[in-house]
Each structure stands twice: as structure tokens, then as C-alpha cells.
mmCIF file of C-alpha atoms in Angstrom:
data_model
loop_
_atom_site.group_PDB
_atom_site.id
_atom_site.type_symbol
_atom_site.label_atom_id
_atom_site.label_comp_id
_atom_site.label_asym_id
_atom_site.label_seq_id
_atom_site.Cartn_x
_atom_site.Cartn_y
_atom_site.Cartn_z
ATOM 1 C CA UNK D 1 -9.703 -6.088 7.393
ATOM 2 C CA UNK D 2 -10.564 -6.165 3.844
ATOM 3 C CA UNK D 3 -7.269 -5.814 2.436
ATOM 4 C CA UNK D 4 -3.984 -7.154 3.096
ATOM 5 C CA UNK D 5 -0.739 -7.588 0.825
ATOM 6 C CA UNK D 6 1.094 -11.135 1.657
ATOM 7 C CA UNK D 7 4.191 -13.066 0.287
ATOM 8 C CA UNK D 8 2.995 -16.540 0.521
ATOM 9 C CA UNK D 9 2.258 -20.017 -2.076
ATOM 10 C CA UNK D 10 -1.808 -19.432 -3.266
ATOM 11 C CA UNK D 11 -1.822 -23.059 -2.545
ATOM 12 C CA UNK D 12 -1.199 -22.118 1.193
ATOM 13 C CA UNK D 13 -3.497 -19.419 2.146
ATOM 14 C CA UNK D 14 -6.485 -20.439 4.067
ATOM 15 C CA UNK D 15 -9.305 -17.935 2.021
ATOM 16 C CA UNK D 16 -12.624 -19.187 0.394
ATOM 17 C CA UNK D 17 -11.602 -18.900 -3.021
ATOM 18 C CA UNK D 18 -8.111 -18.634 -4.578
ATOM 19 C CA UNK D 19 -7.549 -17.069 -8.522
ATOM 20 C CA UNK D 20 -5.941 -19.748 -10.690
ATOM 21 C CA UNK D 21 -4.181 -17.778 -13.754
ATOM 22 C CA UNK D 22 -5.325 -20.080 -16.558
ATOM 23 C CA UNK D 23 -4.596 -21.420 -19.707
ATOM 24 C CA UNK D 24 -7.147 -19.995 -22.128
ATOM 25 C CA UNK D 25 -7.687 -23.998 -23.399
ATOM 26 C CA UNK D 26 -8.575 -26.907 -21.101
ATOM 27 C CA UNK D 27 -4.668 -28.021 -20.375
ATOM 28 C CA UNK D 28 -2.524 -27.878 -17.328
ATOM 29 C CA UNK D 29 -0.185 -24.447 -18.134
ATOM 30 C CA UNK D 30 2.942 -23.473 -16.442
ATOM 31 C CA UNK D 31 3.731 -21.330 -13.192
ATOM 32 C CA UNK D 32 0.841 -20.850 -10.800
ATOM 33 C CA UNK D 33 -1.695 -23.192 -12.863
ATOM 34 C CA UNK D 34 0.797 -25.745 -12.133
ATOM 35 C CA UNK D 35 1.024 -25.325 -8.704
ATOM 36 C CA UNK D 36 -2.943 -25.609 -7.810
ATOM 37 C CA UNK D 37 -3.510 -28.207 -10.062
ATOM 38 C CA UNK D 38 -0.743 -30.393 -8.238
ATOM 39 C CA UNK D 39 -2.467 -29.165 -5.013
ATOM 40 C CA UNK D 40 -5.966 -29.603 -5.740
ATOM 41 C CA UNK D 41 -5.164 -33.090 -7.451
ATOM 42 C CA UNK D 42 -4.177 -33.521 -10.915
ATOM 43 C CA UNK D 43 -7.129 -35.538 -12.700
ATOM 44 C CA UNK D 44 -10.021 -33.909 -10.604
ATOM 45 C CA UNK D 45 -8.522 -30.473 -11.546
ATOM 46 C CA UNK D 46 -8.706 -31.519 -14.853
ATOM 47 C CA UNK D 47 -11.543 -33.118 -15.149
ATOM 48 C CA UNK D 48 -13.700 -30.003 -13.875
ATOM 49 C CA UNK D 49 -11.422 -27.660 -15.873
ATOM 50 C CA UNK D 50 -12.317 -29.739 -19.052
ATOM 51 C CA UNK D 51 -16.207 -29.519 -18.200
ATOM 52 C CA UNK D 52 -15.945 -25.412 -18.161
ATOM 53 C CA UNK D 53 -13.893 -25.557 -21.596
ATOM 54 C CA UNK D 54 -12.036 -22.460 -23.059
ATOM 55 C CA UNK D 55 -12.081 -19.080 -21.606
ATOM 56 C CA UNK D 56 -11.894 -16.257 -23.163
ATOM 57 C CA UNK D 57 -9.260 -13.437 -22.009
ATOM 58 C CA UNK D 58 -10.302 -11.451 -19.392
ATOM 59 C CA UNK D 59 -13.333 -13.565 -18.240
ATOM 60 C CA UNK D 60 -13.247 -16.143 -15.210
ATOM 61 C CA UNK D 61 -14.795 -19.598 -14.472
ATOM 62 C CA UNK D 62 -14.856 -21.738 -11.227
ATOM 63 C CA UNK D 63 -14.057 -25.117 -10.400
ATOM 64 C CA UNK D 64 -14.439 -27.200 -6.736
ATOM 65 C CA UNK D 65 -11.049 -26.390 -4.587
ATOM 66 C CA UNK D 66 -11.057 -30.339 -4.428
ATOM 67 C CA UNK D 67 -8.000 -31.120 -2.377
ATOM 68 C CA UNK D 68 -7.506 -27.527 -1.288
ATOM 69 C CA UNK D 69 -10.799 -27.868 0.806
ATOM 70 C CA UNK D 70 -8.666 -29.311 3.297
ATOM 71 C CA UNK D 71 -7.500 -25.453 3.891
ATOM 72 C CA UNK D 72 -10.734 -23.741 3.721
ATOM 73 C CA UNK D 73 -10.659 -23.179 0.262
ATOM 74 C CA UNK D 74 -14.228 -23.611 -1.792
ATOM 75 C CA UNK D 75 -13.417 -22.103 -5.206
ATOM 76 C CA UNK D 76 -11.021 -21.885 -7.604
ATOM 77 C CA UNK D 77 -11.772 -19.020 -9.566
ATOM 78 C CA UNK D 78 -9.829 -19.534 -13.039
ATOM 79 C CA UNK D 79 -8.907 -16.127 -15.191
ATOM 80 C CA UNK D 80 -7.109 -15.905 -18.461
ATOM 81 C CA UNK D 81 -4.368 -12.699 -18.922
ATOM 82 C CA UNK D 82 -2.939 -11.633 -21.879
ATOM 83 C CA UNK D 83 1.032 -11.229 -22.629
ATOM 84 C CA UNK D 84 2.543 -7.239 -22.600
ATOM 85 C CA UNK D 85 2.687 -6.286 -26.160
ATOM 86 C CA UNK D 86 3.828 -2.539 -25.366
ATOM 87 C CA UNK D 87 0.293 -1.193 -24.104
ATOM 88 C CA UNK D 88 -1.158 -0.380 -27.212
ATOM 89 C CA UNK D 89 -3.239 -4.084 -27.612
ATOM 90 C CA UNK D 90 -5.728 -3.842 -25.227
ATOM 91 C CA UNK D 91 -3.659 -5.779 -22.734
ATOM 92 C CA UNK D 92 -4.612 -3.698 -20.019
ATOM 93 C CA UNK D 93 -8.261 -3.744 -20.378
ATOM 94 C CA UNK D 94 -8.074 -7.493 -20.421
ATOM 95 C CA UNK D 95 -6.162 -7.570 -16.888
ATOM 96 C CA UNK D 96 -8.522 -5.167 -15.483
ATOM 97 C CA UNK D 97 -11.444 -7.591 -16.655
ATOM 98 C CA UNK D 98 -9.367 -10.759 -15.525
ATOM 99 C CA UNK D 99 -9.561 -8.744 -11.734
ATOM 100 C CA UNK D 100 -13.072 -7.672 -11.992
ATOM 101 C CA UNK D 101 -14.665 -10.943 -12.922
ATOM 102 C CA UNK D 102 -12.778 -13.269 -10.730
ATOM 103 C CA UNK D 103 -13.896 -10.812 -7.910
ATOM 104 C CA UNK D 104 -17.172 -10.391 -9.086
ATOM 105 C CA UNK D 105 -17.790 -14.332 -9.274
ATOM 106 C CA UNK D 106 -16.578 -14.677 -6.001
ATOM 107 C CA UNK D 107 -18.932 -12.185 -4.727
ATOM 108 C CA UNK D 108 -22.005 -14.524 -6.833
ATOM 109 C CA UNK D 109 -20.391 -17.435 -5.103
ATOM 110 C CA UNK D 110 -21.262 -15.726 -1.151
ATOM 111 C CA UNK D 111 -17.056 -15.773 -0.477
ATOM 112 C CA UNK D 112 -16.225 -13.947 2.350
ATOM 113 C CA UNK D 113 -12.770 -13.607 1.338
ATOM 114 C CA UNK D 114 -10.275 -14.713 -2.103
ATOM 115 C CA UNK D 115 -6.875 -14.597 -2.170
ATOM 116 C CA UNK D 116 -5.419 -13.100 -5.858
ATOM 117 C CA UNK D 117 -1.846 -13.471 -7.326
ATOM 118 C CA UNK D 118 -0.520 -10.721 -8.870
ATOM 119 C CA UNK D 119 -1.195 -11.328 -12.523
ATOM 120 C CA UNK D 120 0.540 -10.860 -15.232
ATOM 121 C CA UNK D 121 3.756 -10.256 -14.222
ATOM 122 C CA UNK D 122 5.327 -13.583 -15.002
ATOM 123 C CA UNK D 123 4.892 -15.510 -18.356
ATOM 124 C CA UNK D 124 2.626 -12.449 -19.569
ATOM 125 C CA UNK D 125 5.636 -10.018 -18.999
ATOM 126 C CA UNK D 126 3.244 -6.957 -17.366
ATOM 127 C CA UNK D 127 5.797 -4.208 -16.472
ATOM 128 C CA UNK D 128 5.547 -5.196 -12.492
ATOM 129 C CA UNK D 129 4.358 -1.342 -11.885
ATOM 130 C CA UNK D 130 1.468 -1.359 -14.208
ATOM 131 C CA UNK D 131 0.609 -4.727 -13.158
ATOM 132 C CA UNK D 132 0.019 -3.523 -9.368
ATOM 133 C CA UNK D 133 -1.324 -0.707 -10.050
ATOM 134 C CA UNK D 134 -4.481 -2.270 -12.176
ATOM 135 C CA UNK D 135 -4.242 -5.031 -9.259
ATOM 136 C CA UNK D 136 -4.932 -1.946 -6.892
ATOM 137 C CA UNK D 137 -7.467 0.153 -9.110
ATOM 138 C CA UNK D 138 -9.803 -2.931 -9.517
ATOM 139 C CA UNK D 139 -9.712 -4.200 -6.098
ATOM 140 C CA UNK D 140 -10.444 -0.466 -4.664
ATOM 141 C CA UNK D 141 -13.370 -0.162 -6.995
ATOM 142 C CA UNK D 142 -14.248 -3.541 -6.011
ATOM 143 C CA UNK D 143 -14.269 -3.267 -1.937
ATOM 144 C CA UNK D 144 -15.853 0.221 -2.315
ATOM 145 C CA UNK D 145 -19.452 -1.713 -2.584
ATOM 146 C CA UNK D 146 -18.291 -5.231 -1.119
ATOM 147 C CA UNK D 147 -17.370 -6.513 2.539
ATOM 148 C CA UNK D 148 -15.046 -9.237 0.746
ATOM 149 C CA UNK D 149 -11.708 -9.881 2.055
ATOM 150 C CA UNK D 150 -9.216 -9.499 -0.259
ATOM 151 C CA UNK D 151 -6.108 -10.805 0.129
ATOM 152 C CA UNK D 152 -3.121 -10.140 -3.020
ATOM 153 C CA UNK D 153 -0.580 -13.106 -2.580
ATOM 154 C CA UNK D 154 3.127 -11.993 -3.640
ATOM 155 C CA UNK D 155 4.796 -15.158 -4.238
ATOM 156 C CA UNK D 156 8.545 -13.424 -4.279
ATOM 157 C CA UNK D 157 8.978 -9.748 -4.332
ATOM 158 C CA UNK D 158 10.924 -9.693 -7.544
ATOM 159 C CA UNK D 159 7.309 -9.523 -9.381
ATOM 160 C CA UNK D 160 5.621 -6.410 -6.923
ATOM 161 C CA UNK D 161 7.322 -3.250 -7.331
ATOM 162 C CA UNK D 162 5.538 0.232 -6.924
ATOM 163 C CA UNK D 163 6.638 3.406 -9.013
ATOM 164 C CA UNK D 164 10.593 3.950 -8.685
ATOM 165 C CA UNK D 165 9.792 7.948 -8.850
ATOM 166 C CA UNK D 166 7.802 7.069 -5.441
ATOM 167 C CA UNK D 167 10.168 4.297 -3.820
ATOM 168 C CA UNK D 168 13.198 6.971 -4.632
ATOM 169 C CA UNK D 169 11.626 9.970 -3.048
ATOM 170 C CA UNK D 170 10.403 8.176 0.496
ATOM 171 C CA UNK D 171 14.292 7.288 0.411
ATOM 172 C CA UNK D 172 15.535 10.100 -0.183
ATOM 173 C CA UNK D 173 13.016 11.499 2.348
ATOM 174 C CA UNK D 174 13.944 8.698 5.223
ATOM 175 C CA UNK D 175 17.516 10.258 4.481
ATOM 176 C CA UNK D 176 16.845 13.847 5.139
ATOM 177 C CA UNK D 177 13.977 13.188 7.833
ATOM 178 C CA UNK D 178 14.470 9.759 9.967
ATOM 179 C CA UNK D 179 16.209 10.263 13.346
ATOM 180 C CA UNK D 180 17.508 6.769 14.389
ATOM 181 C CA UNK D 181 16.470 5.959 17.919
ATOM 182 C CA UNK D 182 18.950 6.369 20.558
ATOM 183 C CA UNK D 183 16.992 5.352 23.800
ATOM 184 C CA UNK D 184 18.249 2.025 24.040
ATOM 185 C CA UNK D 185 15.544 0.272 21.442
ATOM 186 C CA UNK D 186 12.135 1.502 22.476
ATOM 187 C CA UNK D 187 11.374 1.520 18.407
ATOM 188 C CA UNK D 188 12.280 -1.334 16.512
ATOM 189 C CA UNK D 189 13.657 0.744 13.311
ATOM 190 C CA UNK D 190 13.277 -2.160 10.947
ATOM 191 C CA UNK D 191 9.801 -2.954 11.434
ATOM 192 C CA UNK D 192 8.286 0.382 12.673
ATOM 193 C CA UNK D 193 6.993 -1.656 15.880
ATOM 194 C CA UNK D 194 5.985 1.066 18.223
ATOM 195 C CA UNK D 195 6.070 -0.100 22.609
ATOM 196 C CA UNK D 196 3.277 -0.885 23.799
ATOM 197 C CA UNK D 197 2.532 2.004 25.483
ATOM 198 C CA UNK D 198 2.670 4.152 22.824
ATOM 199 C CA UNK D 199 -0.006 2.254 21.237
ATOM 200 C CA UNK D 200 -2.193 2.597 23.834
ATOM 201 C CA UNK D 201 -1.673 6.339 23.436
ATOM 202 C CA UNK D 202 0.479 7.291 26.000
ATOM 203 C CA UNK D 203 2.895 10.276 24.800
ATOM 204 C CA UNK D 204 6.949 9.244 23.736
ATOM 205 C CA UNK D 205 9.297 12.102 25.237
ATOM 206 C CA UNK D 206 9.972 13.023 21.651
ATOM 207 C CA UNK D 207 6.548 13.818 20.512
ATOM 208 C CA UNK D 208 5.317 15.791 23.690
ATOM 209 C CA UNK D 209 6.589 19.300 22.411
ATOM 210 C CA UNK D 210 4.186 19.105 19.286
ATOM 211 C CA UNK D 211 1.403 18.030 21.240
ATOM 212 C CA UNK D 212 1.614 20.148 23.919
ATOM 213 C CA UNK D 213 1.534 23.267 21.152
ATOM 214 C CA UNK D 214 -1.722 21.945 20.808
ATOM 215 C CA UNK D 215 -3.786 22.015 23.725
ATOM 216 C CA UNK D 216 -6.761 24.599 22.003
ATOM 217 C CA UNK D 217 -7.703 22.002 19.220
ATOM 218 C CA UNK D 218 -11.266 20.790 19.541
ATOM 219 C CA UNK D 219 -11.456 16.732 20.413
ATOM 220 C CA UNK D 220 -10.918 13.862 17.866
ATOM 221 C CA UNK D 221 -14.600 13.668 16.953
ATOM 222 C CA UNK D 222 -15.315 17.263 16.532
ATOM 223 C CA UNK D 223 -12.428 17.552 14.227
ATOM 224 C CA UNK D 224 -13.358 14.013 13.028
ATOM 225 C CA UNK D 225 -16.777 15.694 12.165
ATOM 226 C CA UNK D 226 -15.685 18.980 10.543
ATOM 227 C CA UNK D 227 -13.169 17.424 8.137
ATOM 228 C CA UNK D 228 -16.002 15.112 6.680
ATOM 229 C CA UNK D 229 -18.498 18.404 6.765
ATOM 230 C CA UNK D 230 -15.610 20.590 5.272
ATOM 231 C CA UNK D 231 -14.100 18.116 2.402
ATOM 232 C CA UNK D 232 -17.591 16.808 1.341
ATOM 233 C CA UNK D 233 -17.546 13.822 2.466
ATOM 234 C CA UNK D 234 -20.024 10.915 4.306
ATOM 235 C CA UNK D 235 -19.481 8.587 6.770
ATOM 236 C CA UNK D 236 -19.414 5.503 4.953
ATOM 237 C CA UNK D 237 -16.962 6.910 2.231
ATOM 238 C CA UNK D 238 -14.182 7.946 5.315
ATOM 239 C CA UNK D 239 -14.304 4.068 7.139
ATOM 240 C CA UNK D 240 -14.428 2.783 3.662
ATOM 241 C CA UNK D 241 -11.323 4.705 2.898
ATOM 242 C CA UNK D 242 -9.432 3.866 5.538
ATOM 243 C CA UNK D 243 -9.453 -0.387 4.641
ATOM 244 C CA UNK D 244 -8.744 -0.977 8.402
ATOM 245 C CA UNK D 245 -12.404 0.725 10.151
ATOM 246 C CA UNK D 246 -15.209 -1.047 9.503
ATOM 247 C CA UNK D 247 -19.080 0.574 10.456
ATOM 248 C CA UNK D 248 -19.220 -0.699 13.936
ATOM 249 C CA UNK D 249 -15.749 0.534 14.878
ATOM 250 C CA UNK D 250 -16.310 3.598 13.195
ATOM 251 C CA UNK D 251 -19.729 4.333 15.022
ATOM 252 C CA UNK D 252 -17.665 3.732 18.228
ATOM 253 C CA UNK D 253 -15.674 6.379 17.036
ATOM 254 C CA UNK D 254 -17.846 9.019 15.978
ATOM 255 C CA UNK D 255 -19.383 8.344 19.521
ATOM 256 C CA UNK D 256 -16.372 9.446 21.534
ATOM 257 C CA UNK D 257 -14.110 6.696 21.049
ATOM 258 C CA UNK D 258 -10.636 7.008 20.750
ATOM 259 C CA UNK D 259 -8.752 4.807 18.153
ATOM 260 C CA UNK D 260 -5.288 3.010 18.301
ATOM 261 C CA UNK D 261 -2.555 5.191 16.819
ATOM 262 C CA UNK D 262 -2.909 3.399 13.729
ATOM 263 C CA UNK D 263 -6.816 3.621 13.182
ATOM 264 C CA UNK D 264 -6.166 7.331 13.558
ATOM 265 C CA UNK D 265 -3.201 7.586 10.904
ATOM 266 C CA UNK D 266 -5.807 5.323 8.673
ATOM 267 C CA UNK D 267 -8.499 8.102 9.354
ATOM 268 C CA UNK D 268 -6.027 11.057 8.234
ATOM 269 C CA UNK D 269 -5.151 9.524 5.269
ATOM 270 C CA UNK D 270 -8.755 9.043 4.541
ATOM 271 C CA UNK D 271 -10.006 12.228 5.111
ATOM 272 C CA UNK D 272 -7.448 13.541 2.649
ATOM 273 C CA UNK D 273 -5.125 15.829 5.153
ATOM 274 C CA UNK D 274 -2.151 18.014 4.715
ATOM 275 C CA UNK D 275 0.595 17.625 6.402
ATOM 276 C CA UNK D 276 -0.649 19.914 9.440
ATOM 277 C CA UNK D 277 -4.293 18.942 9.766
ATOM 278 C CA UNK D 278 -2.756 15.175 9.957
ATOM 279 C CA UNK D 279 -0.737 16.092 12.774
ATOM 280 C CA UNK D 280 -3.382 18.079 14.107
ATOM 281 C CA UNK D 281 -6.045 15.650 14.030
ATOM 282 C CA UNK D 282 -3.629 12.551 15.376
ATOM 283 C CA UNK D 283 -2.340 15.521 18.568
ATOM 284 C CA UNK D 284 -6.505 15.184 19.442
ATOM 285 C CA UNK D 285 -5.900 11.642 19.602
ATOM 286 C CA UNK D 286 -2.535 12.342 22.094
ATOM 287 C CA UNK D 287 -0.583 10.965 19.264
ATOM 288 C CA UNK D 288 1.951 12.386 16.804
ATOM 289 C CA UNK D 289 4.060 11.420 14.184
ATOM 290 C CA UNK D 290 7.749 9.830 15.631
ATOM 291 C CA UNK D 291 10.691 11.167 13.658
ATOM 292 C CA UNK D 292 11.878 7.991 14.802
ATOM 293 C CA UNK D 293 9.948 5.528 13.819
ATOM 294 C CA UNK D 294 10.447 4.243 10.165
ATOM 295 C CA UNK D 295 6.470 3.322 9.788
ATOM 296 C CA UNK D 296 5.457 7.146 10.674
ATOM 297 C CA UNK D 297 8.279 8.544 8.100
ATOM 298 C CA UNK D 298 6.935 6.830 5.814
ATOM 299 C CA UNK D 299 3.191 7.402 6.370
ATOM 300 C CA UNK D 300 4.508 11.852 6.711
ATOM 301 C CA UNK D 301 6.098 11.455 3.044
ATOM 302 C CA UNK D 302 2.749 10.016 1.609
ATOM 303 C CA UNK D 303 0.878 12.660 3.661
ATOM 304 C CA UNK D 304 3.296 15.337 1.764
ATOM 305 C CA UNK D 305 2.868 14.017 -1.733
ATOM 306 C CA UNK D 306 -0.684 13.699 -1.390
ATOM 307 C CA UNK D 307 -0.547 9.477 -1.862
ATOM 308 C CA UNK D 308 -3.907 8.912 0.268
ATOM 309 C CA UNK D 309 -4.810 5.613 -1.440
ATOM 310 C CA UNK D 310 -4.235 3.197 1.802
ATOM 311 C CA UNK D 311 -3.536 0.373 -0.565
ATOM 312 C CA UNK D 312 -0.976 2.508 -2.478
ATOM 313 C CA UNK D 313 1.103 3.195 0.960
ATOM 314 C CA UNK D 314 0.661 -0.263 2.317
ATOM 315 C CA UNK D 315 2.149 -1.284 -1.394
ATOM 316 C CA UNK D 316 5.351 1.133 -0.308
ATOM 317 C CA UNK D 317 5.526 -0.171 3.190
ATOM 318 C CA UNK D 318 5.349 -3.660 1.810
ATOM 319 C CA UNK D 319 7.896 -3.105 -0.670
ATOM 320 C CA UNK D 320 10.168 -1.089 1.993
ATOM 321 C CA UNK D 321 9.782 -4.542 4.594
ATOM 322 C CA UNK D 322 7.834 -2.531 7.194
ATOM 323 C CA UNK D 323 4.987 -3.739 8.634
ATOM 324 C CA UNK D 324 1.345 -2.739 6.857
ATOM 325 C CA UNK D 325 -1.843 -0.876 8.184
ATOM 326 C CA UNK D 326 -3.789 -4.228 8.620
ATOM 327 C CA UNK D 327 -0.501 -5.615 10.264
#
């Protein structure tokens, strides 16, 4: 899975290379800096750091993981940010460069996966909202062309925050449109856990109705097909898309295959649906969207207000505590 949103301590994860947010000069800052340089080992850290000298805003520079090799760590990938000075500075170009060059050094250094904090939101005082979303534009651009794993580390959820316009209308939309389940707990409504047997595609009573209006659709892979013939798309650009598919699963699919529930919802949003070809194209798949299951609520008000970006609606999920597409 090549992307993933997780509240964790850098210094914990277990990636190849971690992104340090660094002082611009050789010296020990505050925040996260001081956290992996206590982890990695104080003089070492130092020592290397010195060696590599001053960086210049927006560029990165690697060290040895030192201590941190102990959890499969290799590189620590050190970036300088910029403090918010109201937009109009440059600030945000720097913080796009800080993401782009840490990922593009890890991709010169043969990682297979890095693990980012979300810069900029601390010391630097980014607005939290245009700090994820240039976290989300570079890394989208970046996994586009690279198999990397990419993991962005949330260290409390005070700094991640997506757009209140958004967050308010998938409340207000949960108001008006979630039924609460009343079977006795077959949907967990906090963490949009579906039974098993639903995930295996076997129909819930209150989903059968829509699907069963739906008997003269072609199959998943002919519709599969026609959307990527009829919105102009390829192959590669639809499992790319979808974050969660990579080639070889997709192959599978295109070859009569049918995904999990949630490979399908990935491959709606990736093919760019409205509202009825989505529910259209998961009912050839013997799956539909559960007006009582938080997770599909959710996923139907993106669908509506045309918010295909998987990474942007994993960001909502995230910040709504439901579980994520690569969950």
C-alpha cells in the first residue's frame, strides 16, 4: 500500500528512512529534531549532521539512522521549512521543495518506504490545512511515478486538520443520511468495520433492494473496461489512482476477478464516478453502499462532491476516527 496516514512518534515507525525537520545550521533544534537526535544518539547525530553543514530551505540532506537501525531505519533524511509569514513569502514553495527533495533522495537512496511528519505546522506556524494539503499534492505527484511507501506520521491530531467547509458538510451529511444500525451490532458504527461476510461480498438485508434493481448491468470488468474507454483513461493511471491496487492485483482484476468491497469503492473513486455509476459499478461487484455504515457515508458524500483524491478522503476518514482505505 503506498500510502497510509498514522498517529505515531517518527522515532517509532519501522520504515527505511524517516524526515528529520532540521535546523537550517548544524545544531540540535527543538520539537521533532530533538526527538531523533535523542533516538539516534546525541554525538553521532551530531557529528554526521556537522559533516553535511547548513542547508538551505527547502533542500534535504541524509545522515546514517545510527541508533534507529535497530528499527529498520537506514536514513535520516534532514529538510529545512520555513515559518508562515501570511503566504505571500514564498513559504509555500519552500514546503513543497522540503517534500519533494526528501522524497526524491529517498528514492536515490533505493528506500522502499519513508515515513514524513507533517511539516510545518508546529514552530513554523503553517495554517494546519495548507500544510496537509501541500503534504498531499507532493506526495501524489510523487507516488504517481514511484513504488515508494509513504507513510505521513501525525504525532497528535491537533496539527492535521482538512478543510472545515469539507469536515462541516460530511457532518452535516452523516446527519441527514446515516441510519444507525438496529440489528443488534452487525456494523460497528464507530469504526465503519463491516462482518465478515459482507466483505467477502455476500449481500446485507439492507442493500439487496438496490442491487436487485440491477440485475441488467454488464459484469464488473466490462463496466470496469468501459469507464476507462469512456473517461479517457489507461490502466496504469486507474490502479495508480486508487493507492490500495497495485499492477498484479489489478491484472487479476481486469481478468475476471472480483475485488473486496473496499478495492471496488477504491476503483470508483478512481475512475471518477457519480453518484449512480458508483453504485452501479460496486451492484456488479454484489456490493452497495450501507446507509448504515459510517465508512460508506462517508465515502457517498465524497462521491457527491466530486472529492476523488483517495488521499484527500482517507485525510477525512482519518480526521473523523474511522478506519482508512489501506486499513
Amino acid at each position: 500500500m503506498p500510502f497510509k496516514i498514522e498517529r505515531n512518534d517518527i522515532t517509532n515507525v519501522h520504515t527505511e528512512a524517516i524526515v528529520n525537520t532540521a535546523n537550517p545550521k548544524p545544531i540540535i533544534g527543538t520539537g521533532t529534531d530533538t526527538a531523533i537526535y535523542h533516538a539516534a544518539g546525541m554525538e553521532q547525530m551530531l557529528e554526521a549532521r556537522q559533516k553535511i553543514g547548513e542547508i538551505k530551505r527547502g533542500e534535504a540532506a541524509y545522515t546514517q539512522s545510527f541508533n534507529l537501525a535497530a528499527n529498520g531505519i537506514r536514513y535520516i533524511i534532514h529538510t529545512v521549512g520555513v515559518r508562515w509569514e501570511g503566504g505571500e513569502q514564498g513559504e509555500i514553495d519552500v514546503m513543497r521543495n522540503c517534500y519533494r527533495n526528501s522524497l526524491r533522495l529517498a528514492e536515490e537512496l533505493n528506500c522502499k518506504s519513508i515515513s514524513i511528519p507533517l511539516l510545518a505546522t508546529g514552530n513554523y506556524e503553517f495554517p494546519k490545512e495548507t500544510a496537509l494539503n501541500i503534504a498531499l499534492d507532493e506526495i501524489s505527484h510523487f507516488l504517481f511515478t514511484s513504488e515508494m511507501e509513504v507513510v505521513l506520521i501525525v504525532y497528535d491530531k491537533e496539527s492535521f486538520q482538512v478543510s472545515k467547509k469539507i469536515f462541516d458538510g460530511v457532518k452535516s451529511f452523516i446527519n441527514d443520511n446515516y441510519i444507525a444500525d438496529k440489528s443488534g451490532g452487525k456494523s460497528d458504527e464507530k469504526s465503519g468495520q463491516e462482518t465478515k461476510k459482507h466483505d467477502e461480498g455476500k449481500i446485507v438485508p439492507a442493500v439487496k433492494d438496490f442491487i436487485s434493481r440491477t440485475k441488467d448491468t454488464p459484469n464488473f470488468q466490462d463496466l470496469l473496461r468501459t469507464y476507462i474507454r469512456e473517461k479517457n483513461l489507461d490502466n496504469p493511471t486507474v490502479y495508480k489512482r486508487s493507492l490500495i491496487i497495485d499492477k498484479k492485483l489489478f491484472s487479476k482484476i481486469i481478468s475476471g476477478h472480483i475485488p473486496n468491497k473496499r478495492s471496488a469503492m477504491a476503483l470508483g473513486l478512481a475512475l471518477e464516478l457519480s453518484l449512480n455509476e458508483y453504485e452501479q459499478f460496486l451492484a456488479t461487484a454484489n456490493f452497495a453502499l450501507n446507509p448504515s455504515n459510517m465508512f460508506d457515508t462517508v465515502v457517498k458524500y465524497c462521491v457527491l462532491q466530486k472529492i476523488y483524491d483517495i488521499m484527500k478522503v482517507d485525510s477525512l476518514l482519518f480526521q473523523m476516527d474511522l478506519p482508512c482505505f489501506n486499513e
